[in-house]
Amino acid sequence: MNVTRYSDNYRFSSMRTVHFAAAADQNTATAGASDRDQVTFSQEGRDSLEAMADKTVEQLSKMTKEEFMDMLRKWQNENQTRLEADPYRKVDPDGSIANKIYFESYLGQLKEQEDTIRRYYADAYNEAISAQINSLAFISGKYLNEWSVYFDPDMPKQERQWAHRQLQAMLTDTSVALNDPYALAASGGAKTADEMEKIAKQAVKDRLDALIKERETSKMNQK
């Protein structure tokens, strides 16, 4: 999966960077902070999150590992108090399960949008690669150049521009834009960052609640 910086300098709003103090400044930045205010991970949790970051960076070519880890720490920092409170601490003491579920849900939503976009343009993509001229020249002629014999005058200008942008990305194996209003129209449009975050947080709650229920059921069965 790829997330891209768009040509109009719009960056997918959910992929925002959180800046933390440099390592040399951390003692000053955290002076006087309580344990609850600090972001901490067990060694197992750190190893798991590092592995997740490495895998994710392979997929999200425009997000660095540092940006991903900053985003992860922001999520944990915002939810640390809740995760340390009962009953969730009993099933997720270091927050590693919550972190994993949150980002799996978040990234899964991005991947779902990308797949929907690629399916939407599949026929147009196949037409382009089957054209008797260069595929990129074909889509330029069909979607941009009114003088071309391949030009499609029946498609509205803005829709043609979107088709050209997305097909060019697919033909050159680069990032498709995830805010495509035409490709995502049938599925309710592109999700906002707030909508995706709400879904991811609900996925965390559902998973932790299920673990609590499993724990309680296990305790009852042992009686």
Coordinates of N, CA and C in Angstrom, one line a residue:
M1 N 0.8 -1.2 0.0 CA 0.0 0.0 0.0 C 0.9 1.2 0.0
N2 N 0.4 2.3 -0.7 CA 1.2 3.5 -0.7 C 0.3 4.7 -0.3
V3 N 0.9 5.6 0.4 CA 0.3 6.9 0.7 C 1.2 7.9 0.1
T4 N 0.6 8.9 -0.6 CA 1.4 9.8 -1.3 C 1.2 11.3 -0.9
R5 N 2.2 12.1 -1.2 CA 2.0 13.6 -1.2 C 1.4 14.0 -2.5
Y6 N 0.2 14.6 -2.5 CA -0.4 14.9 -3.8 C 0.2 16.1 -4.5
S7 N 0.0 16.2 -5.8 CA 0.6 17.3 -6.5 C 0.2 18.7 -6.1
D8 N -0.9 18.8 -5.4 CA -1.4 20.1 -5.0 C -0.9 20.4 -3.5
N9 N 0.1 19.6 -3.1 CA 0.7 19.8 -1.8 C -0.2 19.4 -0.6
Y10 N -1.3 18.7 -0.9 CA -2.1 18.2 0.1 C -1.6 16.8 0.6
R11 N -1.4 16.7 1.9 CA -1.0 15.5 2.4 C -2.1 14.8 3.2
F12 N -2.3 13.5 3.0 CA -3.4 12.9 3.7 C -3.4 13.2 5.2
S13 N -4.4 13.8 5.6 CA -4.4 14.5 6.9 C -4.1 13.6 8.1
S14 N -4.4 12.3 8.0 CA -4.2 11.4 9.1 C -2.7 11.1 9.3
M15 N -1.9 11.3 8.2 CA -0.5 11.0 8.3 C 0.3 12.2 8.8
R16 N 0.0 12.7 10.0 CA 0.6 13.9 10.5 C 1.8 13.5 11.4
T17 N 2.9 14.2 11.4 CA 4.0 13.9 12.2 C 3.9 14.6 13.5
V18 N 4.3 13.9 14.6 CA 4.3 14.4 15.9 C 5.8 14.6 16.3
H19 N 6.2 15.8 16.6 CA 7.6 16.1 16.9 C 7.9 15.9 18.4
F20 N 8.9 15.1 18.8 CA 9.3 15.0 20.2 C 10.7 15.6 20.4
A21 N 11.1 15.8 21.6 CA 12.4 16.3 21.9 C 13.5 15.4 21.4
A22 N 14.6 16.0 21.0 CA 15.7 15.1 20.6 C 16.2 14.4 21.8
A23 N 16.9 13.3 21.6 CA 17.4 12.4 22.7 C 18.2 13.2 23.7
A24 N 19.0 14.1 23.3 CA 19.8 14.9 24.2 C 19.0 15.8 25.1
D25 N 17.8 16.1 24.7 CA 16.9 17.0 25.5 C 15.9 16.3 26.3
Q26 N 15.8 15.0 26.2 CA 14.7 14.3 26.9 C 14.7 14.5 28.4
N27 N 15.8 14.5 29.0 CA 15.9 14.6 30.5 C 15.2 15.9 30.9
T28 N 15.5 17.0 30.1 CA 14.9 18.3 30.4 C 13.4 18.3 30.1
A29 N 13.0 17.7 29.0 CA 11.6 17.7 28.6 C 10.7 16.9 29.5
T30 N 11.3 15.9 30.2 CA 10.5 15.0 31.0 C 10.7 15.3 32.5
A31 N 11.5 16.3 32.8 CA 11.8 16.6 34.2 C 10.5 17.0 34.9
G32 N 10.2 16.3 36.1 CA 9.0 16.5 36.9 C 7.8 15.8 36.4
A33 N 7.9 15.1 35.3 CA 6.7 14.4 34.8 C 6.5 13.2 35.6
S34 N 5.3 12.8 35.8 CA 4.9 11.6 36.5 C 5.1 10.4 35.6
D35 N 5.2 9.2 36.2 CA 5.3 8.0 35.4 C 4.2 7.8 34.5
R36 N 3.0 8.3 34.9 CA 1.8 8.1 34.1 C 1.9 9.0 32.8
D37 N 2.7 10.1 32.8 CA 2.8 11.0 31.7 C 3.8 10.5 30.7
Q38 N 4.6 9.5 31.1 CA 5.7 9.1 30.2 C 5.2 7.9 29.3
V39 N 5.8 7.8 28.1 CA 5.4 6.7 27.2 C 6.4 5.6 27.4
T40 N 6.0 4.5 27.9 CA 6.9 3.4 28.1 C 6.5 2.1 27.5
F41 N 7.4 1.2 27.1 CA 7.1 0.0 26.5 C 8.0 -1.1 27.1
S42 N 7.4 -2.3 27.3 CA 8.2 -3.4 27.7 C 9.2 -3.8 26.6
Q43 N 10.2 -4.6 26.9 CA 11.1 -5.0 25.9 C 10.4 -5.7 24.8
E44 N 9.5 -6.6 25.2 CA 8.7 -7.4 24.2 C 7.9 -6.5 23.4
G45 N 7.3 -5.5 24.0 CA 6.5 -4.5 23.3 C 7.3 -3.7 22.3
R46 N 8.5 -3.3 22.8 CA 9.3 -2.5 21.8 C 9.7 -3.3 20.6
D47 N 10.1 -4.6 20.9 CA 10.5 -5.5 19.7 C 9.3 -5.6 18.8
S48 N 8.1 -5.8 19.3 CA 6.9 -6.0 18.5 C 6.6 -4.8 17.7
L49 N 6.7 -3.6 18.3 CA 6.4 -2.4 17.6 C 7.5 -2.0 16.6
E50 N 8.7 -2.3 16.9 CA 9.8 -2.1 15.9 C 9.5 -3.0 14.6
A51 N 9.1 -4.2 14.9 CA 8.9 -5.1 13.8 C 7.7 -4.6 12.9
M52 N 6.7 -4.1 13.7 CA 5.5 -3.6 13.0 C 5.9 -2.4 12.2
A53 N 6.7 -1.5 12.7 CA 7.2 -0.3 12.0 C 7.9 -0.7 10.8
D54 N 8.8 -1.7 10.9 CA 9.6 -2.1 9.7 C 8.7 -2.6 8.6
K55 N 7.7 -3.4 8.9 CA 6.8 -3.9 8.0 C 6.0 -2.8 7.3
T56 N 5.5 -1.9 8.2 CA 4.7 -0.8 7.7 C 5.4 0.1 6.8
V57 N 6.7 0.4 7.1 CA 7.4 1.3 6.2 C 7.6 0.8 4.8
E58 N 7.7 -0.6 4.7 CA 7.8 -1.2 3.4 C 6.5 -0.9 2.6
Q59 N 5.4 -0.7 3.3 CA 4.1 -0.5 2.6 C 3.8 1.0 2.4
L60 N 4.2 1.8 3.4 CA 3.9 3.2 3.3 C 5.2 4.0 2.9
S61 N 5.4 4.0 1.6 CA 6.7 4.5 1.1 C 6.9 6.0 1.5
K62 N 5.9 6.7 1.8 CA 6.1 8.1 2.0 C 6.1 8.5 3.5
M63 N 6.0 7.4 4.4 CA 6.1 7.7 5.8 C 7.4 7.0 6.3
T64 N 8.2 7.7 7.0 CA 9.4 7.2 7.5 C 9.1 6.4 8.8
K65 N 10.1 5.5 9.2 CA 9.9 4.7 10.4 C 9.8 5.7 11.6
E66 N 10.5 6.8 11.6 CA 10.5 7.7 12.7 C 9.1 8.3 12.8
E67 N 8.5 8.7 11.6 CA 7.2 9.3 11.7 C 6.1 8.3 12.2
F68 N 6.3 7.0 11.8 CA 5.3 6.0 12.2 C 5.5 5.8 13.8
M69 N 6.7 5.7 14.3 CA 6.9 5.5 15.7 C 6.4 6.8 16.5
D70 N 6.6 8.0 15.9 CA 6.1 9.2 16.6 C 4.6 9.1 16.7
M71 N 3.9 8.7 15.6 CA 2.5 8.6 15.6 C 2.0 7.5 16.6
L72 N 2.8 6.5 16.7 CA 2.4 5.4 17.7 C 2.6 5.9 19.1
R73 N 3.6 6.7 19.4 CA 3.8 7.2 20.7 C 2.7 8.2 21.1
K74 N 2.3 9.0 20.1 CA 1.2 10.0 20.3 C 0.0 9.2 20.7
W75 N -0.3 8.1 20.0 CA -1.5 7.3 20.3 C -1.4 6.8 21.7
Q76 N -0.3 6.2 22.1 CA -0.2 5.7 23.4 C -0.2 6.8 24.5
N77 N 0.5 7.9 24.3 CA 0.5 9.0 25.2 C -0.9 9.5 25.5
E78 N -1.7 9.6 24.5 CA -3.1 10.0 24.6 C -4.0 9.0 25.4
N79 N -3.6 7.8 25.3 CA -4.5 6.7 25.9 C -3.8 6.0 27.1
Q80 N -2.7 6.5 27.6 CA -1.9 5.8 28.6 C -2.8 5.7 29.9
T81 N -3.4 6.8 30.3 CA -4.2 6.8 31.5 C -5.3 5.8 31.5
R82 N -6.0 5.7 30.4 CA -7.1 4.8 30.3 C -6.5 3.3 30.3
L83 N -5.4 3.1 29.6 CA -4.8 1.8 29.5 C -4.3 1.3 30.8
E84 N -3.9 2.2 31.7 CA -3.3 1.8 33.0 C -4.4 1.6 34.0
A85 N -5.6 2.0 33.7 CA -6.8 1.9 34.6 C -7.4 0.5 34.4
D86 N -8.0 0.0 35.5 CA -8.8 -1.2 35.4 C -10.0 -0.9 34.6
P87 N -10.5 -1.9 33.9 CA -10.1 -3.3 33.8 C -9.1 -3.6 32.7
Y88 N -8.8 -2.6 31.9 CA -7.9 -2.9 30.7 C -6.5 -3.3 31.1
R89 N -6.0 -2.8 32.2 CA -4.6 -3.1 32.6 C -4.5 -4.6 32.8
K90 N -5.5 -5.2 33.3 CA -5.5 -6.7 33.6 C -5.2 -7.5 32.3
V91 N -5.7 -7.0 31.2 CA -5.5 -7.8 29.9 C -4.5 -7.2 29.0
D92 N -4.1 -6.0 29.2 CA -3.1 -5.3 28.4 C -2.3 -4.3 29.2
P93 N -1.4 -4.9 30.0 CA -0.7 -4.1 31.0 C 0.2 -3.0 30.4
D94 N 0.8 -3.3 29.2 CA 1.8 -2.3 28.7 C 1.2 -1.6 27.4
G95 N -0.1 -1.8 27.1 CA -0.7 -1.2 26.0 C -0.4 -1.7 24.7
S96 N 0.4 -2.8 24.6 CA 0.9 -3.3 23.3 C -0.2 -3.9 22.5
I97 N -1.2 -4.5 23.1 CA -2.4 -5.0 22.3 C -3.2 -3.9 21.7
A98 N -3.4 -2.9 22.5 CA -4.2 -1.7 22.0 C -3.5 -1.0 20.9
N99 N -2.1 -0.9 21.0 CA -1.4 -0.2 19.9 C -1.5 -1.1 18.7
K100 N -1.3 -2.4 18.8 CA -1.3 -3.2 17.6 C -2.7 -3.2 16.9
I101 N -3.8 -3.3 17.7 CA -5.1 -3.3 17.1 C -5.4 -1.9 16.5
Y102 N -5.0 -0.8 17.1 CA -5.3 0.5 16.6 C -4.6 0.7 15.2
F103 N -3.4 0.4 15.1 CA -2.7 0.6 13.8 C -3.1 -0.4 12.8
E104 N -3.4 -1.6 13.1 CA -3.9 -2.6 12.2 C -5.2 -2.1 11.6
S105 N -6.1 -1.6 12.4 CA -7.3 -1.0 11.9 C -7.1 0.2 11.1
Y106 N -6.3 1.1 11.5 CA -6.0 2.4 10.8 C -5.4 2.1 9.4
L107 N -4.4 1.2 9.4 CA -3.7 0.9 8.1 C -4.6 0.1 7.2
G108 N -5.4 -0.8 7.9 CA -6.4 -1.6 7.1 C -7.4 -0.7 6.4
Q109 N -7.8 0.4 7.0 CA -8.7 1.3 6.3 C -8.1 2.0 5.1
L110 N -6.8 2.4 5.3 CA -6.1 2.9 4.2 C -6.0 2.0 3.0
K111 N -5.6 0.7 3.4 CA -5.5 -0.3 2.4 C -6.8 -0.6 1.6
E112 N -7.9 -0.6 2.4 CA -9.2 -0.8 1.8 C -9.5 0.3 0.8
Q113 N -9.2 1.5 1.1 CA -9.5 2.6 0.2 C -8.6 2.5 -1.1
E114 N -7.4 2.1 -0.9 CA -6.5 2.0 -2.0 C -7.0 0.8 -3.0
D115 N -7.4 -0.3 -2.4 CA -7.9 -1.4 -3.2 C -9.2 -1.0 -3.9
T116 N -10.0 -0.2 -3.3 CA -11.3 0.2 -3.9 C -10.9 1.1 -5.1
I117 N -10.0 2.0 -5.0 CA -9.5 2.9 -6.1 C -9.0 2.1 -7.2
R118 N -8.1 1.1 -6.9 CA -7.5 0.3 -8.0 C -8.5 -0.5 -8.7
R119 N -9.5 -1.1 -8.0 CA -10.6 -1.8 -8.7 C -11.4 -0.9 -9.6
Y120 N -11.7 0.3 -9.1 CA -12.5 1.2 -9.9 C -11.8 1.5 -11.2
Y121 N -10.5 1.7 -11.3 CA -9.8 2.0 -12.5 C -9.3 0.8 -13.2
A122 N -9.7 -0.4 -12.8 CA -9.1 -1.6 -13.4 C -9.4 -1.7 -14.9
D123 N -10.6 -1.5 -15.3 CA -10.9 -1.6 -16.8 C -10.1 -0.5 -17.6
A124 N -10.1 0.7 -17.0 CA -9.3 1.8 -17.7 C -7.8 1.4 -17.8
Y125 N -7.3 0.8 -16.7 CA -5.9 0.4 -16.7 C -5.7 -0.6 -17.8
N126 N -6.5 -1.6 -17.8 CA -6.4 -2.7 -18.8 C -6.5 -2.1 -20.3
E127 N -7.3 -1.2 -20.5 CA -7.5 -0.5 -21.8 C -6.1 0.2 -22.1
A128 N -5.5 0.8 -21.1 CA -4.3 1.6 -21.4 C -3.1 0.7 -21.7
I129 N -3.0 -0.4 -21.0 CA -1.9 -1.3 -21.3 C -2.1 -2.2 -22.5
S130 N -3.3 -2.2 -23.0 CA -3.6 -2.9 -24.3 C -3.6 -2.0 -25.5
A131 N -3.4 -0.7 -25.3 CA -3.5 0.2 -26.4 C -2.3 0.0 -27.3
Q132 N -2.5 0.4 -28.6 CA -1.4 0.1 -29.6 C -0.3 1.2 -29.5
I133 N -0.5 2.2 -28.7 CA 0.6 3.2 -28.5 C 1.0 3.1 -27.0
N134 N 2.0 3.8 -26.7 CA 2.5 3.8 -25.3 C 1.4 4.1 -24.3
S135 N 1.3 3.4 -23.2 CA 0.2 3.5 -22.3 C 0.1 4.9 -21.7
L136 N 1.2 5.5 -21.3 CA 1.2 6.9 -20.8 C 0.7 7.9 -21.8
A137 N 1.1 7.7 -23.1 CA 0.7 8.5 -24.1 C -0.8 8.4 -24.4
F138 N -1.3 7.1 -24.2 CA -2.7 6.9 -24.5 C -3.6 7.6 -23.4
I139 N -3.2 7.5 -22.1 CA -4.0 8.1 -21.1 C -3.9 9.7 -21.2
S140 N -2.8 10.2 -21.6 CA -2.7 11.6 -21.8 C -3.6 12.1 -23.0
G141 N -3.7 11.2 -24.0 CA -4.6 11.6 -25.1 C -6.0 11.4 -24.8
K142 N -6.4 10.4 -24.0 CA -7.8 10.2 -23.7 C -8.3 11.1 -22.6
Y143 N -7.5 11.5 -21.7 CA -8.0 12.3 -20.5 C -7.6 13.7 -20.5
L144 N -6.6 14.1 -21.3 CA -6.1 15.5 -21.2 C -6.1 16.3 -22.5
N145 N -5.7 15.6 -23.6 CA -5.5 16.3 -24.9 C -6.8 16.3 -25.8
E146 N -7.4 17.4 -25.9 CA -8.7 17.5 -26.6 C -8.4 17.2 -28.1
W147 N -7.2 17.5 -28.6 CA -7.0 17.3 -30.0 C -6.7 15.8 -30.4
S148 N -6.5 14.9 -29.3 CA -6.2 13.6 -29.6 C -7.3 12.7 -30.1
V149 N -7.0 11.8 -31.0 CA -8.1 10.9 -31.5 C -8.7 10.0 -30.4
Y150 N -7.9 9.9 -29.3 CA -8.4 9.0 -28.2 C -9.2 9.8 -27.1
F151 N -9.3 11.1 -27.3 CA -9.9 11.9 -26.3 C -11.4 11.5 -26.0
D152 N -11.8 11.6 -24.7 CA -13.1 11.2 -24.3 C -13.9 12.5 -23.9
P153 N -14.6 13.1 -24.8 CA -15.3 14.4 -24.5 C -16.5 14.2 -23.6
D154 N -17.0 13.0 -23.4 CA -18.2 12.8 -22.6 C -17.9 12.8 -21.1
M155 N -16.6 12.6 -20.7 CA -16.3 12.6 -19.3 C -16.0 14.0 -18.8
P156 N -16.6 14.5 -17.7 CA -16.3 15.8 -17.2 C -14.8 16.0 -17.0
K157 N -14.4 17.3 -17.1 CA -13.0 17.6 -17.0 C -12.4 17.2 -15.7
Q158 N -13.0 17.5 -14.6 CA -12.4 17.1 -13.3 C -12.3 15.6 -13.2
E159 N -13.3 14.8 -13.6 CA -13.2 13.4 -13.6 C -12.1 12.8 -14.4
R160 N -11.9 13.5 -15.6 CA -10.8 13.1 -16.5 C -9.5 13.3 -15.8
Q161 N -9.3 14.4 -15.1 CA -8.1 14.7 -14.5 C -7.8 13.7 -13.4
W162 N -8.8 13.3 -12.6 CA -8.6 12.3 -11.6 C -8.2 11.0 -12.2
A163 N -8.9 10.6 -13.3 CA -8.6 9.3 -14.0 C -7.2 9.3 -14.5
H164 N -6.7 10.4 -15.1 CA -5.3 10.5 -15.6 C -4.3 10.3 -14.4
R165 N -4.6 11.1 -13.3 CA -3.7 11.0 -12.2 C -3.5 9.6 -11.6
Q166 N -4.7 8.9 -11.4 CA -4.7 7.6 -10.8 C -4.1 6.6 -11.8
L167 N -4.4 6.6 -13.0 CA -3.9 5.7 -14.0 C -2.4 5.9 -14.2
Q168 N -2.0 7.1 -14.2 CA -0.5 7.3 -14.3 C 0.2 6.7 -13.1
A169 N -0.3 6.8 -11.9 CA 0.3 6.2 -10.8 C 0.3 4.7 -10.9
M170 N -0.8 4.1 -11.3 CA -0.9 2.7 -11.5 C 0.1 2.1 -12.6
L171 N 0.2 2.9 -13.7 CA 1.0 2.5 -14.8 C 2.5 2.6 -14.4
T172 N 2.9 3.5 -13.5 CA 4.3 3.7 -13.1 C 4.6 3.1 -11.8
D173 N 3.6 2.3 -11.2 CA 3.8 1.7 -10.0 C 4.2 2.6 -8.8
T174 N 3.5 3.7 -8.8 CA 3.7 4.7 -7.7 C 2.4 4.9 -6.9
S175 N 2.3 5.8 -6.1 CA 1.2 6.0 -5.1 C -0.1 6.5 -5.7
V176 N -1.2 5.9 -5.5 CA -2.5 6.5 -5.9 C -2.9 7.4 -4.8
A177 N -3.7 8.4 -5.2 CA -4.2 9.4 -4.2 C -5.4 8.8 -3.5
L178 N -5.5 8.9 -2.2 CA -6.5 8.2 -1.4 C -7.7 9.1 -1.2
N179 N -7.8 10.3 -1.8 CA -8.9 11.1 -1.6 C -9.7 11.3 -2.9
D180 N -9.8 10.3 -3.7 CA -10.4 10.3 -5.0 C -11.9 10.3 -4.8
P181 N -12.6 11.4 -5.1 CA -14.1 11.5 -4.9 C -14.9 10.6 -5.9
Y182 N -14.3 10.2 -7.0 CA -15.1 9.4 -8.0 C -14.9 7.9 -7.7
A183 N -13.7 7.5 -7.4 CA -13.5 6.1 -7.2 C -14.1 5.6 -5.9
L184 N -14.2 6.6 -4.9 CA -14.7 6.2 -3.6 C -16.2 6.6 -3.4
A185 N -16.8 7.1 -4.4 CA -18.2 7.6 -4.2 C -19.1 6.5 -3.8
A186 N -19.0 5.3 -4.5 CA -20.0 4.3 -4.2 C -19.8 3.7 -2.8
S187 N -18.6 3.9 -2.2 CA -18.4 3.3 -0.9 C -18.5 4.4 0.2
G188 N -19.1 5.5 -0.1 CA -19.3 6.6 0.9 C -18.3 7.7 0.9
G189 N -17.4 7.7 -0.1 CA -16.4 8.7 -0.1 C -15.2 8.4 0.7
A190 N -14.1 9.2 0.6 CA -12.9 9.1 1.4 C -13.2 9.4 2.8
K191 N -12.7 8.5 3.7 CA -12.9 8.7 5.2 C -12.0 9.9 5.6
T192 N -12.5 10.7 6.5 CA -11.6 11.7 7.1 C -10.8 11.1 8.2
A193 N -9.7 11.8 8.6 CA -8.9 11.3 9.7 C -9.6 11.0 11.0
D194 N -10.6 11.9 11.3 CA -11.4 11.7 12.5 C -12.2 10.4 12.4
E195 N -12.8 10.1 11.2 CA -13.6 8.9 11.0 C -12.7 7.7 11.2
M196 N -11.6 7.7 10.6 CA -10.7 6.6 10.7 C -10.2 6.3 12.1
E197 N -9.9 7.4 12.8 CA -9.5 7.3 14.2 C -10.6 6.7 15.1
K198 N -11.8 7.2 14.8 CA -13.0 6.7 15.6 C -13.1 5.2 15.4
I199 N -13.0 4.7 14.2 CA -13.1 3.3 13.9 C -12.0 2.5 14.5
A200 N -10.8 3.0 14.5 CA -9.6 2.4 15.1 C -9.8 2.3 16.6
K201 N -10.2 3.3 17.2 CA -10.4 3.3 18.7 C -11.5 2.3 19.1
Q202 N -12.6 2.3 18.3 CA -13.6 1.3 18.6 C -13.1 -0.1 18.4
A203 N -12.2 -0.4 17.4 CA -11.6 -1.7 17.3 C -10.8 -2.1 18.5
V204 N -10.1 -1.1 19.1 CA -9.3 -1.3 20.3 C -10.3 -1.7 21.4
K205 N -11.3 -0.9 21.6 CA -12.3 -1.2 22.7 C -12.9 -2.5 22.6
D206 N -13.3 -2.9 21.4 CA -14.0 -4.2 21.1 C -13.0 -5.3 21.5
R207 N -11.8 -5.2 21.1 CA -10.8 -6.2 21.4 C -10.5 -6.4 22.9
L208 N -10.3 -5.3 23.5 CA -10.0 -5.3 25.0 C -11.2 -5.8 25.8
D209 N -12.4 -5.4 25.4 CA -13.6 -5.9 26.0 C -13.7 -7.4 25.9
A210 N -13.4 -7.9 24.7 CA -13.5 -9.3 24.4 C -12.5 -10.1 25.3
L211 N -11.3 -9.5 25.4 CA -10.3 -10.2 26.3 C -10.7 -10.2 27.7
I212 N -11.3 -9.1 28.2 CA -11.9 -9.1 29.6 C -12.9 -10.2 29.7
K213 N -13.8 -10.3 28.8 CA -14.9 -11.3 28.8 C -14.3 -12.7 28.8
E214 N -13.3 -12.9 28.0 CA -12.6 -14.2 28.0 C -12.0 -14.5 29.3
R215 N -11.3 -13.5 29.9 CA -10.7 -13.7 31.2 C -11.7 -14.0 32.3
E216 N -12.8 -13.3 32.3 CA -13.8 -13.6 33.3 C -14.4 -15.0 33.1
T217 N -14.7 -15.3 31.9 CA -15.2 -16.7 31.6 C -14.3 -17.8 32.0
S218 N -13.0 -17.6 31.8 CA -12.0 -18.5 32.2 C -11.9 -18.7 33.7
K219 N -12.0 -17.6 34.4 CA -12.0 -17.6 35.8 C -13.2 -18.4 36.4
M220 N -14.4 -18.1 35.8 CA -15.6 -18.8 36.2 C -15.5 -20.3 36.0
N221 N -14.9 -20.7 34.8 CA -14.8 -22.1 34.5 C -13.8 -22.9 35.4
Q222 N -12.9 -22.1 36.0 CA -11.9 -22.7 36.9 C -12.5 -22.9 38.3
K223 N -13.6 -22.3 38.6 CA -14.2 -22.5 39.9 C -14.8 -23.8 40.1

